[in-house]
């Protein structure tokens, strides 16, 4: 397995809309394996393929706690078929926006359909952190970051901070 580098904002590649995968074959499974390792290493609880520069509808998630056994979840071509009306607020972060967090409202419970690691269709009802994480990753597949859901002012502050941090890294 290979640890891949994660694209950080601002970067055009993060705005690309991902394409559905036609077949879940060994090539796709290899990418999913690499994504999971990359996510664990980061460390993060969710990663979409577009964040490693590959605009395909692939997501890895693991919201198990540190003291629990790993519970990886692979979602290929995910689609949310149901959202709860009730909304929850959560302080969200993103591996593509290092060290940036903001409170964001999203539906609390979702039902998502997807293909699993073996290409089998699955349906999952998710709540809490899992629901949050899947919705966040699915935004990535549409070329959206969580800051795109914030006001222009808040988004501007975060993006300027990131840009500054990046430039300092380059000159250091
Ligand atoms: Ni993210």
XYZ file of C-alpha atoms and ligand atoms in Angstrom:
173
model
C 0.000 0.000 0.000
C 1.116 3.505 -0.747
C 0.672 6.667 1.262
C -0.416 9.343 -1.176
C -0.120 13.074 -0.792
C -3.285 15.000 -0.019
C -4.181 18.049 -2.107
C -4.745 21.127 0.051
C -6.731 24.279 -0.725
C -6.512 26.509 -2.589
C -6.101 24.084 -5.491
C -8.168 23.781 -8.652
C -8.168 19.986 -8.471
C -10.456 20.182 -5.422
C -13.126 21.893 -7.526
C -13.337 19.125 -10.114
C -16.555 17.075 -10.125
C -15.845 13.387 -9.688
C -17.029 10.748 -12.157
C -18.786 7.520 -11.161
C -16.753 4.334 -11.338
C -17.933 1.766 -13.889
C -16.641 -1.419 -12.302
C -15.214 -2.083 -8.867
C -12.180 -4.078 -9.993
C -8.747 -4.756 -8.500
C -7.503 -1.395 -9.753
C -10.245 0.418 -7.850
C -9.663 -1.725 -4.750
C -5.982 -0.806 -4.870
C -6.905 2.885 -4.896
C -9.319 2.333 -1.975
C -6.563 0.528 -0.028
C -4.155 3.400 -0.645
C -6.804 5.956 0.299
C -7.521 4.196 3.582
C -3.829 4.064 4.496
C -3.386 7.698 3.511
C -6.409 8.654 5.626
C -5.179 6.729 8.674
C -1.722 8.206 8.323
C -2.983 11.813 8.028
C -4.785 11.100 10.466
C -8.365 11.668 9.341
C -11.784 10.033 9.532
C -12.749 10.484 5.886
C -11.110 10.906 2.490
C -12.398 11.289 -1.054
C -10.382 10.312 -4.136
C -10.435 13.874 -5.458
C -8.290 14.823 -2.442
C -5.504 12.662 -3.845
C -6.049 14.277 -7.233
C -8.239 11.515 -8.664
C -11.747 12.734 -9.591
C -13.554 9.414 -9.137
C -16.555 8.768 -6.872
C -14.610 6.919 -4.181
C -14.709 7.581 -0.444
C -13.108 5.959 2.579
C -14.423 6.543 6.078
C -13.594 5.280 9.558
C -15.194 7.012 12.520
C -14.203 4.418 15.130
C -12.551 5.852 18.227
C -8.853 5.359 18.949
C -9.632 2.737 21.597
C -11.890 0.778 19.250
C -11.086 -1.713 16.493
C -10.769 -0.028 13.074
C -14.049 0.013 11.160
C -13.191 1.046 7.594
C -16.011 1.811 5.220
C -15.576 2.089 1.458
C -18.200 3.930 -0.573
C -18.150 3.745 -4.363
C -20.601 5.933 -6.330
C -22.457 6.974 -3.164
C -25.821 8.655 -3.382
C -27.830 10.077 -0.516
C -31.435 9.006 -0.962
C -32.861 10.461 2.249
C -32.051 13.366 4.585
C -33.626 13.973 7.969
C -35.332 17.302 8.463
C -33.665 17.765 11.786
C -30.317 19.489 11.531
C -27.210 19.169 13.719
C -24.310 21.532 14.232
C -20.781 20.189 14.273
C -17.334 21.745 14.276
C -16.059 20.458 10.935
C -12.538 20.125 9.618
C -10.954 18.768 6.433
C -7.616 17.213 5.469
C -7.535 19.603 2.505
C -7.916 22.593 4.852
C -5.323 21.730 7.504
C -6.019 23.040 10.999
C -9.138 24.948 9.954
C -12.476 24.304 11.627
C -15.923 25.856 11.531
C -19.376 25.128 12.919
C -21.650 23.861 10.209
C -25.300 22.740 10.109
C -26.209 19.603 8.208
C -29.054 17.086 8.326
C -28.521 14.740 11.267
C -29.534 11.440 9.686
C -29.061 10.254 6.098
C -29.665 7.128 4.079
C -26.928 6.488 1.553
C -26.701 3.941 -1.253
C -23.348 2.871 -2.654
C -21.252 -0.008 -3.942
C -18.952 -1.598 -1.388
C -15.355 -2.840 -1.688
C -16.617 -5.890 -3.599
C -18.920 -3.924 -5.892
C -22.043 -5.053 -4.027
C -24.889 -2.536 -3.679
C -25.446 -1.433 -0.095
C -27.789 0.861 1.764
C -26.795 2.481 5.027
C -28.670 4.676 7.478
C -26.133 6.887 9.178
C -26.382 9.315 12.058
C -24.017 11.342 14.206
C -20.380 11.550 13.158
C -20.754 8.914 10.430
C -23.570 10.850 8.778
C -21.574 14.060 9.072
C -18.453 12.505 7.605
C -20.237 10.915 4.631
C -21.995 14.191 3.783
C -18.681 16.061 4.002
C -16.908 13.577 1.718
C -19.777 13.612 -0.764
C -19.420 17.377 -1.042
C -15.849 16.742 -2.203
C -17.185 14.586 -5.034
C -19.186 17.611 -6.199
C -16.105 19.820 -6.041
C -17.207 21.497 -2.817
C -15.297 22.114 0.382
C -16.935 22.706 3.737
C -15.868 26.352 3.565
C -18.071 26.721 0.484
C -20.997 26.319 2.875
C -19.831 29.252 5.026
C -20.429 32.941 4.507
C -18.093 34.718 2.088
C -16.419 36.516 4.982
C -15.736 33.365 7.023
C -14.559 31.489 3.938
C -12.255 34.334 2.990
C -10.618 34.349 6.409
C -9.907 30.610 6.312
C -8.623 30.588 2.729
C -6.315 33.554 3.346
C -4.868 31.825 6.403
C -4.198 28.682 4.366
C -2.669 30.612 1.500
C -0.332 32.368 3.889
C 0.670 29.096 5.553
C 1.404 27.567 2.136
C 3.570 30.482 1.018
C 5.531 30.362 4.255
C 6.178 26.681 3.673
C 7.493 27.342 0.172
C 9.912 30.035 1.287
C 11.038 28.234 4.454
Ni -12.628 17.125 3.554
